[in-house]
């Protein structure tokens, strides 16, 4: 028996609903229909009165979740696509993210963002928005790369007292499978060494972890041992694990699917440069999507985001220095 | 109580109606005097940031506060100092926030009208207009989820705020969920400086209620008796399961948007129309003409309110300001979820 990344997300929500009577799910088409991606399949039937269809009102959806969180509930909001969360942006960054700091009342809610590119999805169904949410104080931003993390981190997200932006990658929904769901997990905020190596560190998160691992496999026959760090959460960012890896390898390449200006990759490089400059043997580099909206056509889309081949090429340049 | 009052009103007056008016008037008076104190503290340079007064909107606001129970949900907006006091906020909370006391509910982290005690159903507004309506919806949704009934949630907005997407989304959401929401629109004729004809094109904002499947109410916001009757009715209907209620009150803001604003844009014709009446004076006339109070009592209540405000100002001015060196510079509650980079790098 195997379980997909998407099924893990569905199972995590079933566990949260089963174990905590304060949890409910609110989003577009999440009820009897089971969600646009079927991430809430059968949950409305299994948990009557706990899963609610919302009107197409992202602002009001998040606002309702904040009000419910103030009253002690633990809402899970499903955005149909991460892209549409910008229509609820104000409530996330100005209401949910400021509540605890302003009033001492924690805002325990989870906003699930199906995000990232899939071929043919175009400019408004492909975006990676972890950077803009990480920019705001008060939010936790999770970017699980594995089936196991999708499951255990979503369960953790619902249990956390702070608002969590849970970025689940649509490309991984069906492609990624595991044999079983985990019973243990790394703590939230702790990065994972996805592959050990000694020559160069690639820091990645979410789907880019798999591109980085493929690049590492491509470089292995050439004699290079690449270490891949999976950040798991981009906020808080596990600077210590990154720094320890760079201390071993002396080379840092950061890879993200989001746009290049600012962002997670820039943040990682800024931290390593300011705290660990002496650890670096070559200038740190980063790879991101191109600075345009995300194209529809598969030819353009494949060239828009970092791929294993592009990562391997960037790594080779750094390794020859 | 409100149904009793309404029945009594139909019957031509009663002790309950008198007591409701007297209680409401005293909160209005406290709010007006508190506003005047804040304005003078602002002019004396004792207040950081803005000061936003409720002058002219006290009758409407207080009617919301006295119509709610302590177990209800209230999310006041910028000009609700009377409603806040009537819902149970202390003068102390208000002054501690406006003067930036570290001991106040907002601890110097937020100021002026951005204050509340969310755990008590008293929400702290953010500045983005319309954004609090769906939060009230969420609180009401949660109460129902927990099996708590007999609850009403009220929130306020201005004519300008009705033009936001948040207003539309939240009112529609409340209607879809059949929530006991009372949404009060204070049409004070200007959104900051922008007149009604640049904010909306419908004849009457109350007409919008029909489109949402919501019950409309209209009221003269300068008339305390009318406001008490209409808000009492709207709150009672929401409590009885009648779904969301939209109350639109017509009135005029008798001050600038904030104390930095001389409101020179207000048309003198509106000032001199019935909309420009001072609701506090109108309320006093009601009390006197119905012989529910005399001039001596009004003067005594004024003196009591002034004393309470002055005493509290003196107390708050002795309280400590927030200390940046003792401040917890983190916005997340989970101690294991905080960023550590700043400590390492700065």
XYZ file of C-alpha atoms in Angstrom:
667
model
C 0.000 0.000 0.000
C 1.264 3.467 -0.834
C -0.026 6.922 0.008
C 0.366 10.118 -1.996
C 1.279 13.602 -0.779
C -2.329 14.656 -1.412
C -3.748 11.696 0.504
C -1.400 12.499 3.375
C -2.882 15.993 3.543
C -6.361 14.554 3.586
C -5.377 12.065 6.310
C -3.752 14.777 8.423
C -6.982 16.761 8.358
C -8.962 13.649 9.300
C -6.625 13.151 12.284
C -6.975 16.804 13.308
C -10.771 16.629 13.079
C -10.847 13.333 14.974
C -8.491 14.337 17.771
C -9.556 17.931 18.404
C -13.204 19.006 18.557
C -12.116 22.636 18.045
C -11.016 21.962 14.470
C -13.180 22.746 11.446
C -12.516 23.185 7.735
C -13.832 26.114 5.706
C -13.197 26.735 2.027
C -14.617 26.712 -1.451
C -16.057 23.342 -2.545
C -14.518 21.549 0.459
C -17.794 20.019 1.674
C -19.671 17.245 -0.131
C -17.566 17.799 -3.261
C -14.356 17.160 -1.321
C -12.346 20.087 -2.660
C -11.009 21.035 -6.085
C -8.085 18.623 -5.567
C -10.027 16.212 -3.314
C -7.895 17.127 -0.301
C -11.042 16.998 1.857
C -12.588 13.939 0.183
C -15.288 12.354 2.372
C -14.374 14.512 5.362
C -17.772 16.255 5.367
C -19.434 12.849 5.546
C -17.091 11.431 8.180
C -17.234 14.583 10.323
C -20.731 16.059 10.048
C -20.949 19.731 10.989
C -17.179 20.211 10.783
C -16.552 20.931 7.095
C -18.185 23.981 5.530
C -18.417 25.282 1.973
C -17.554 28.966 1.737
C -18.668 31.543 -0.802
C -15.950 32.788 -3.166
C -14.848 35.367 -0.628
C -11.245 34.824 0.386
C -11.194 37.962 2.528
C -14.279 36.917 4.478
C -13.070 33.317 4.712
C -9.923 34.340 6.557
C -11.777 36.967 8.585
C -14.210 34.308 9.777
C -11.299 32.068 10.720
C -9.735 34.860 12.790
C -13.005 35.421 14.648
C -13.334 31.698 15.295
C -9.722 31.515 16.493
C -10.384 34.353 18.941
C -13.204 32.195 20.298
C -10.765 29.302 20.785
C -11.462 27.215 17.687
C -8.802 25.930 15.270
C -9.964 26.580 11.738
C -8.326 25.138 8.640
C -8.923 27.364 5.618
C -8.432 25.850 2.197
C -7.563 28.351 -0.503
C -8.486 26.698 -3.761
C -5.180 27.896 -5.201
C -2.440 29.795 -3.387
C -2.780 32.475 -6.051
C -6.254 33.389 -4.762
C -4.973 33.945 -1.239
C -3.979 37.427 -2.404
C -7.716 38.208 -2.314
C -7.584 37.350 1.404
C -4.131 38.835 1.938
C -5.260 41.704 4.145
C -6.961 39.432 6.645
C -3.923 37.134 6.782
C -1.186 39.712 7.190
C -2.991 42.503 9.037
C -5.543 40.628 11.091
C -4.264 37.106 11.807
C -0.570 38.003 11.912
C -0.945 40.981 14.262
C -3.524 39.613 16.686
C -1.236 37.994 19.254
C 1.248 40.836 19.288
C -1.465 43.448 19.704
C -3.830 41.706 22.103
C -2.051 38.676 23.683
C -4.730 36.458 22.117
C -3.055 33.794 19.951
C -4.518 33.277 16.486
C -4.522 29.534 15.941
C -5.494 29.022 12.340
C -4.065 27.205 9.352
C -4.352 28.495 5.802
C -3.659 25.742 3.281
C -2.201 27.038 0.038
C -2.074 24.592 -2.879
C 0.821 26.266 -4.648
C 3.557 25.978 -7.194
C 3.755 25.274 -10.861
C 2.265 22.442 -12.811
C 2.493 22.345 -16.580
C -0.345 24.194 -18.316
C -1.617 26.060 -15.250
C -0.490 29.530 -16.310
C -0.008 32.812 -14.469
C -2.845 32.557 -11.923
C -2.796 28.906 -10.836
C 0.943 28.377 -10.342
C 2.314 30.937 -7.945
C 4.689 30.380 -5.035
C 3.840 32.908 -2.339
C 5.847 31.712 0.664
C 8.103 34.754 0.448
C 5.417 37.386 0.837
C 3.877 35.609 3.831
C 7.277 34.990 5.438
C 7.928 38.712 5.138
C 5.193 39.509 7.667
C 5.888 39.126 11.389
C 3.558 36.764 13.206
C 3.170 34.034 10.613
C 4.660 30.536 10.466
C 5.304 29.414 6.878
C 5.625 25.683 6.156
C 6.773 24.166 2.880
C 6.810 20.358 3.210
C 8.723 18.440 0.543
C 7.798 14.871 1.429
C 4.664 12.821 2.003
C 5.765 12.275 5.589
C 6.247 15.992 6.224
C 2.997 16.916 4.466
C 1.247 14.675 6.974
C 3.071 15.392 10.207
C 3.587 19.099 9.566
C -0.079 19.697 8.782
C -1.062 17.975 12.030
C 1.498 20.170 13.813
C 0.243 23.292 12.011
C -3.261 22.831 13.372
C -1.906 22.282 16.893
C 0.265 25.436 16.805
C -1.178 28.509 18.519
C 0.068 30.876 15.796
C -1.295 31.365 12.287
C 0.332 28.940 9.856
C 0.606 29.347 6.103
C 0.809 25.773 4.888
C 2.257 25.700 1.370
C 1.451 22.331 -0.202
C 2.918 21.812 -3.649
C 0.446 20.803 -6.341
C 3.168 19.166 -8.427
C 3.822 16.768 -5.546
C 0.137 15.961 -4.937
C 0.058 12.876 -7.156
C 3.719 12.340 -8.061
C 5.034 11.738 -4.610
C 4.262 8.517 -2.763
C 5.317 6.922 0.517
C 4.822 3.443 1.837
C 3.275 4.516 5.111
C 2.493 7.566 7.210
C 5.019 8.441 9.901
C 4.428 8.252 13.632
C 7.328 10.569 14.470
C 8.618 13.781 12.938
C 11.344 16.375 13.266
C 10.289 19.433 15.284
C 8.747 22.335 13.404
C 11.424 24.875 12.532
C 14.132 22.239 12.092
C 15.619 21.666 8.627
C 16.493 18.198 7.347
C 19.570 16.929 5.576
C 17.905 15.241 2.595
C 21.228 13.988 1.178
C 24.666 14.122 2.710
C 27.664 15.443 0.821
C 30.916 17.300 1.291
C 31.470 19.437 -1.817
C 28.510 21.799 -2.070
C 25.323 22.567 -0.133
C 22.075 23.026 -1.995
C 19.398 24.619 0.201
C 15.895 24.018 -1.137
C 12.332 23.520 0.035
C 9.129 21.961 -1.223
C 9.224 20.629 -4.815
C 12.692 22.081 -5.398
C 14.105 19.577 -2.899
C 13.381 16.856 -5.450
C 14.962 18.846 -8.289
C 18.000 19.371 -6.058
C 18.194 15.666 -5.225
C 17.994 14.821 -8.933
C 20.788 17.319 -9.623
C 22.879 15.731 -6.851
C 22.337 12.303 -8.433
C 23.361 13.720 -11.806
C 26.583 15.121 -10.333
C 27.523 12.009 -8.361
C 29.018 10.093 -11.330
C 31.216 13.150 -11.967
C 32.674 12.655 -8.505
C 30.840 15.449 -6.673
C 29.159 14.786 -3.362
C 26.315 17.262 -2.998
C 24.560 17.911 0.308
C 20.876 18.844 0.059
C 19.197 20.714 2.912
C 15.409 20.689 2.981
C 14.309 23.755 4.945
C 10.833 22.287 5.722
C 9.689 25.597 7.247
C 10.874 28.803 5.608
C 9.742 30.728 8.686
C 11.187 30.186 11.177
C 14.285 29.521 9.110
C 16.743 26.987 10.521
C 19.903 29.026 10.062
C 21.918 26.665 12.269
C 21.471 23.592 10.072
C 22.270 25.597 6.940
C 25.342 27.106 8.543
C 26.589 23.712 9.754
C 26.185 22.304 6.256
C 28.060 25.223 4.671
C 30.769 24.735 7.274
C 31.230 21.197 5.904
C 31.057 22.029 2.186
C 32.225 25.651 1.772
C 29.794 26.164 -1.115
C 26.188 27.338 -1.005
C 23.561 27.229 -3.746
C 19.973 28.185 -2.809
C 17.082 27.089 -4.949
C 13.498 28.340 -4.862
C 10.552 28.182 -7.204
C 9.396 31.677 -6.239
C 10.404 34.842 -8.038
C 13.962 36.070 -7.586
C 13.546 39.551 -6.079
C 14.092 39.231 -2.345
C 12.740 36.001 -1.012
C 13.761 32.856 0.798
C 16.887 32.203 -1.247
C 18.052 35.780 -0.736
C 17.378 35.485 2.986
C 19.404 32.292 3.316
C 22.333 33.819 1.452
C 22.138 37.030 3.484
C 22.284 35.065 6.730
C 25.171 32.880 5.654
C 27.050 35.876 4.285
C 26.579 37.904 7.463
C 27.209 35.147 9.991
C 29.326 32.651 8.104
C 31.254 34.592 5.472
C 34.476 32.859 6.445
C 32.929 29.452 5.784
C 32.441 30.220 2.095
C 35.081 29.122 -0.421
C 33.202 30.623 -3.387
C 30.517 33.307 -3.695
C 27.101 31.891 -2.763
C 24.627 31.582 -5.614
C 20.903 31.228 -6.007
C 18.461 29.960 -8.578
C 14.861 31.080 -8.763
C 12.057 31.316 -11.275
C 12.410 33.993 -13.934
C 11.140 37.458 -13.096
C 7.964 37.189 -15.172
C 4.480 35.829 -14.562
C 4.368 32.045 -14.862
C 3.846 30.939 -18.484
C 1.160 28.552 -19.635
C 2.923 26.622 -22.399
C 4.941 23.603 -21.197
C 8.012 24.667 -23.203
C 8.050 28.047 -21.517
C 7.020 26.733 -18.115
C 9.848 24.167 -18.018
C 12.349 26.963 -18.689
C 10.765 29.392 -16.239
C 11.479 27.509 -13.024
C 14.694 25.866 -11.824
C 15.048 22.258 -12.967
C 17.461 19.506 -11.971
C 19.500 20.235 -15.096
C 19.704 23.967 -14.369
C 20.633 23.280 -10.762
C 23.335 20.820 -11.809
C 24.731 23.351 -14.291
C 24.845 26.085 -11.643
C 26.505 23.681 -9.199
C 29.180 22.674 -11.747
C 30.183 26.303 -12.234
C 30.589 26.749 -8.485
C 32.490 23.466 -8.102
C 35.025 24.447 -10.785
C 35.853 27.693 -9.007
C -35.678 44.040 28.326
C -35.766 45.656 24.905
C -39.054 44.093 23.929
C -40.468 45.386 27.205
C -39.117 48.790 26.389
C -40.553 48.683 22.895
C -43.943 47.585 24.223
C -43.764 50.316 26.804
C -42.855 52.833 24.135
C -45.954 51.895 22.158
C -47.916 52.429 25.336
C -46.517 55.915 25.842
C -43.553 55.564 28.197
C -42.492 53.658 31.252
C -39.841 53.501 33.909
C -37.860 51.059 31.790
C -37.830 53.422 28.838
C -36.799 56.290 31.079
C -33.992 54.255 32.660
C -32.750 53.184 29.234
C -32.615 56.803 28.086
C -30.910 57.968 31.257
C -28.321 55.218 31.113
C -27.673 55.891 27.425
C -27.447 59.639 27.965
C -24.888 59.283 30.741
C -22.651 57.111 28.539
C -23.023 59.685 25.734
C -22.051 62.443 28.122
C -19.028 60.501 29.402
C -17.965 59.807 25.840
C -18.289 63.456 24.822
C -16.342 64.658 27.836
C -13.698 61.987 27.349
C -13.383 63.102 23.723
C -12.966 66.713 24.807
C -10.254 65.697 27.256
C -8.458 63.685 24.576
C -8.630 66.667 22.208
C -7.046 68.958 24.793
C -4.375 66.382 25.657
C -3.655 66.092 21.931
C -3.342 69.852 21.533
C -1.045 69.898 24.551
C 1.206 67.377 22.821
C 0.488 64.651 25.375
C -0.757 62.083 22.861
C 1.397 60.380 20.248
C -0.245 59.732 16.905
C -3.813 60.558 16.020
C -6.918 61.340 18.014
C -10.262 60.462 16.470
C -13.408 61.781 18.057
C -16.984 60.543 18.053
C -18.692 63.942 18.245
C -22.108 63.761 16.637
C -22.279 59.976 16.576
C -22.824 59.262 20.281
C -26.585 58.632 20.101
C -26.199 55.951 17.463
C -23.149 54.369 19.052
C -24.530 54.271 22.581
C -27.702 52.635 21.316
C -25.652 49.699 20.062
C -23.809 49.367 23.356
C -26.887 49.473 25.569
C -28.752 47.044 23.311
C -26.054 44.389 23.654
C -25.402 42.084 26.581
C -21.973 41.570 28.113
C -21.970 38.058 26.634
C -22.450 39.397 23.085
C -19.747 40.328 20.585
C -18.963 43.957 19.770
C -16.453 45.296 17.305
C -16.618 49.079 17.451
C -15.023 51.323 14.854
C -13.469 54.755 14.891
C -16.358 56.830 16.327
C -17.804 54.535 18.953
C -16.554 55.938 22.233
C -20.121 55.982 23.587
C -20.874 52.435 22.454
C -17.601 51.221 23.923
C -18.428 52.634 27.353
C -21.963 51.254 27.180
C -20.671 47.787 26.257
C -18.503 47.885 29.360
C -15.135 49.357 28.413
C -13.621 51.348 31.237
C -12.439 54.927 30.921
C -9.148 53.513 32.181
C -8.718 51.151 29.193
C -9.451 54.010 26.862
C -7.025 56.465 28.430
C -4.281 53.889 28.923
C -4.432 53.127 25.216
C -4.605 56.751 24.075
C -1.772 57.801 26.376
C 0.347 54.748 25.588
C 0.541 53.267 29.081
C 2.433 50.001 29.377
C -0.273 48.840 31.793
C -3.139 49.233 29.326
C -4.708 46.487 27.237
C -2.590 47.373 24.186
C 0.678 48.023 26.136
C 1.774 50.798 23.799
C 1.814 48.357 20.879
C -1.303 49.873 19.391
C -3.074 53.115 20.162
C -6.159 55.324 20.073
C -9.229 53.512 18.697
C -7.317 50.271 18.059
C -8.101 48.694 21.368
C -10.174 45.883 22.752
C -10.279 42.750 24.833
C -10.998 40.031 22.285
C -11.361 37.283 24.893
C -14.335 39.242 26.301
C -16.049 39.500 22.916
C -14.801 43.070 22.575
C -12.710 43.106 19.402
C -9.800 45.429 18.609
C -10.247 46.964 15.165
C -7.602 47.070 12.496
C -7.508 50.116 10.229
C -8.622 48.410 7.036
C -12.291 49.254 6.712
C -14.742 46.389 6.477
C -12.188 43.894 7.758
C -13.794 43.478 11.184
C -17.204 42.393 9.879
C -16.134 38.897 8.877
C -14.209 38.582 12.153
C -17.466 39.207 14.028
C -19.034 36.617 11.715
C -16.312 34.203 12.773
C -16.920 34.810 16.467
C -20.657 34.212 15.956
C -19.934 31.153 13.820
C -17.717 29.805 16.608
C -20.326 30.386 19.293
C -22.873 28.456 17.235
C -20.269 25.731 16.558
C -19.812 25.384 20.320
C -23.557 25.212 20.866
C -23.826 28.654 22.425
C -27.022 30.379 21.353
C -28.721 33.623 22.329
C -25.775 35.656 21.086
C -25.635 38.777 18.924
C -22.610 40.341 17.273
C -22.606 44.017 16.362
C -20.111 46.045 14.410
C -19.984 49.504 12.894
C -18.817 51.081 9.697
C -19.160 54.393 7.910
C -20.581 55.347 4.546
C -17.096 55.120 3.049
C -16.484 51.643 4.398
C -19.531 50.319 2.557
C -17.555 50.715 -0.667
C -14.990 48.063 0.313
C -14.911 44.515 -0.947
C -14.615 43.299 2.622
C -17.983 44.865 3.474
C -19.640 43.064 0.581
C -17.986 39.710 1.237
C -18.753 39.763 4.937
C -22.371 40.865 4.670
C -22.991 38.184 2.058
C -21.217 35.639 4.252
C -23.341 36.585 7.271
C -26.478 36.176 5.188
C -25.393 32.794 3.798
C -24.625 31.571 7.319
C -27.734 33.274 8.772
C -25.634 34.755 11.557
C -27.048 37.048 14.268
C -25.051 40.022 12.984
C -26.097 43.636 13.436
C -24.109 45.784 11.011
C -24.499 49.470 11.766
C -23.652 52.002 9.082
C -23.126 55.537 10.337
C -23.683 57.589 7.218
C -21.995 60.747 8.431
C -22.011 62.197 4.899
C -18.234 62.218 4.431
C -15.618 59.504 4.151
C -12.775 61.664 5.455
C -13.330 64.483 2.927
C -15.206 62.549 0.235
C -18.952 63.232 0.032
C -21.600 60.523 -0.432
C -21.975 61.140 -4.166
C -18.377 60.045 -4.734
C -18.801 56.925 -2.546
C -22.009 55.294 -3.765
C -24.764 55.791 -6.322
C -27.764 54.046 -4.771
C -30.539 56.225 -3.352
C -30.215 54.844 0.170
C -27.579 52.503 1.620
C -30.348 50.605 3.400
C -31.611 49.512 -0.033
C -28.565 47.309 -0.290
C -29.874 45.011 2.438
C -32.455 43.479 0.088
C -29.751 42.389 -2.331
C -27.971 40.483 0.413
C -31.105 38.923 1.851
C -30.678 40.989 4.996
C -33.227 42.994 7.008
C -32.875 46.777 6.565
C -33.413 49.449 9.203
C -33.103 53.210 8.789
C -32.827 55.726 11.570
C -32.201 59.396 12.295
C -28.819 59.133 13.971
C -29.220 62.454 15.783
C -32.270 61.260 17.736
C -31.459 59.142 20.787
C -35.025 57.868 21.177
C -35.160 56.748 17.561
C -31.724 55.124 17.775
C -32.605 53.232 20.956
C -35.832 51.956 19.406
C -34.276 50.904 16.098
C -31.115 49.343 17.526
C -33.146 47.613 20.239
C -35.365 46.148 17.554
C -32.493 45.112 15.265
C -30.599 43.419 18.096
C -33.761 41.670 19.316
C -34.527 40.405 15.809
C -30.994 39.092 15.337
C -31.166 37.396 18.740
C -34.506 35.818 17.889
C -33.032 34.121 14.820
C -33.957 36.733 12.235
C -30.518 36.659 10.622
C -28.320 39.657 9.822
C -29.662 43.164 10.270
C -28.356 46.228 8.433
C -28.961 49.508 10.260
C -28.262 52.713 8.347
C -28.201 55.904 10.376
C -28.096 59.404 8.925
C -26.097 61.967 10.853
C -23.143 64.335 10.556
C -19.692 64.066 12.040
C -19.355 67.240 14.151
C -15.563 67.273 14.027
C -12.734 66.521 11.653
C -11.777 63.021 10.633
C -9.123 63.330 13.318
C -8.009 66.217 15.447
C -5.506 67.138 12.737
C -8.402 67.884 10.362
C -10.415 71.151 10.459
C -13.208 69.623 8.327
C -13.355 72.722 6.134
C -14.856 70.579 3.373
C -18.182 70.080 5.145
C -20.983 71.868 3.315
C -22.512 74.567 5.590
C -25.945 73.654 4.247
C -25.611 70.187 5.785
C -24.313 71.678 9.030
C -27.441 73.828 9.245
C -29.820 71.010 8.287
C -31.421 68.614 10.814
C -28.519 66.225 10.101
C -26.215 68.745 11.737
C -28.029 68.710 15.081
C -25.895 67.793 18.062
C -27.287 64.458 19.275
C -26.184 65.173 22.852
C -28.253 68.362 22.932
C -31.175 66.536 21.313
C -30.919 63.848 24.003
C -30.883 66.485 26.754
C -34.000 68.069 25.263
C -35.710 64.671 25.281
C -34.844 64.094 28.949
C -35.989 67.567 29.975
C -39.165 67.623 27.903
C -40.228 64.199 29.160
C -39.321 65.316 32.690
C -36.969 62.356 33.064
C -34.236 64.674 34.312
C -33.794 68.318 35.213
C -30.969 70.764 34.642
C -29.510 70.150 38.105
C -29.209 66.430 37.453
C -27.629 67.013 34.042
C -25.064 69.316 35.659
C -24.396 66.808 38.419
C -23.825 63.953 35.923
C -21.498 66.174 33.937
C -19.473 66.979 37.057
C -19.284 63.312 38.020
C -18.074 62.347 34.544
C -15.474 65.135 34.491
C -14.167 64.051 37.890
C -13.906 60.403 36.817
C -12.044 61.374 33.657
C -9.673 63.808 35.389
C -8.877 61.285 38.117
C -8.167 58.600 35.547
C -6.009 60.885 33.408
C -3.962 61.767 36.486
C -3.529 58.093 37.278
C -2.587 57.061 33.742
C -0.116 59.907 33.379
C 1.809 58.422 36.304
C 1.897 54.964 34.726
C 5.054 53.705 33.017
C 5.570 53.970 29.283
C 6.589 50.791 27.442
C 10.295 50.010 27.750
C 11.971 49.099 24.438
C 14.683 47.213 26.315
C 12.185 45.042 28.164
C 9.918 44.603 25.146
C 9.395 41.086 23.779
C 10.268 41.761 20.149
C 8.444 38.792 18.719
C 5.066 38.486 17.045
C 4.581 34.722 17.462
C 3.288 33.173 20.661
C 5.137 29.864 20.376
C 8.528 30.214 22.062
C 9.946 27.362 19.966
C 8.766 29.002 16.735
C 10.634 32.258 16.998
C 13.350 33.379 14.607
C 16.769 33.253 16.195
C 18.753 35.010 13.498
C 18.330 38.507 14.899
C 19.836 37.444 18.220
C 22.793 35.930 16.425
C 23.361 38.641 13.895
C 22.474 41.984 15.429
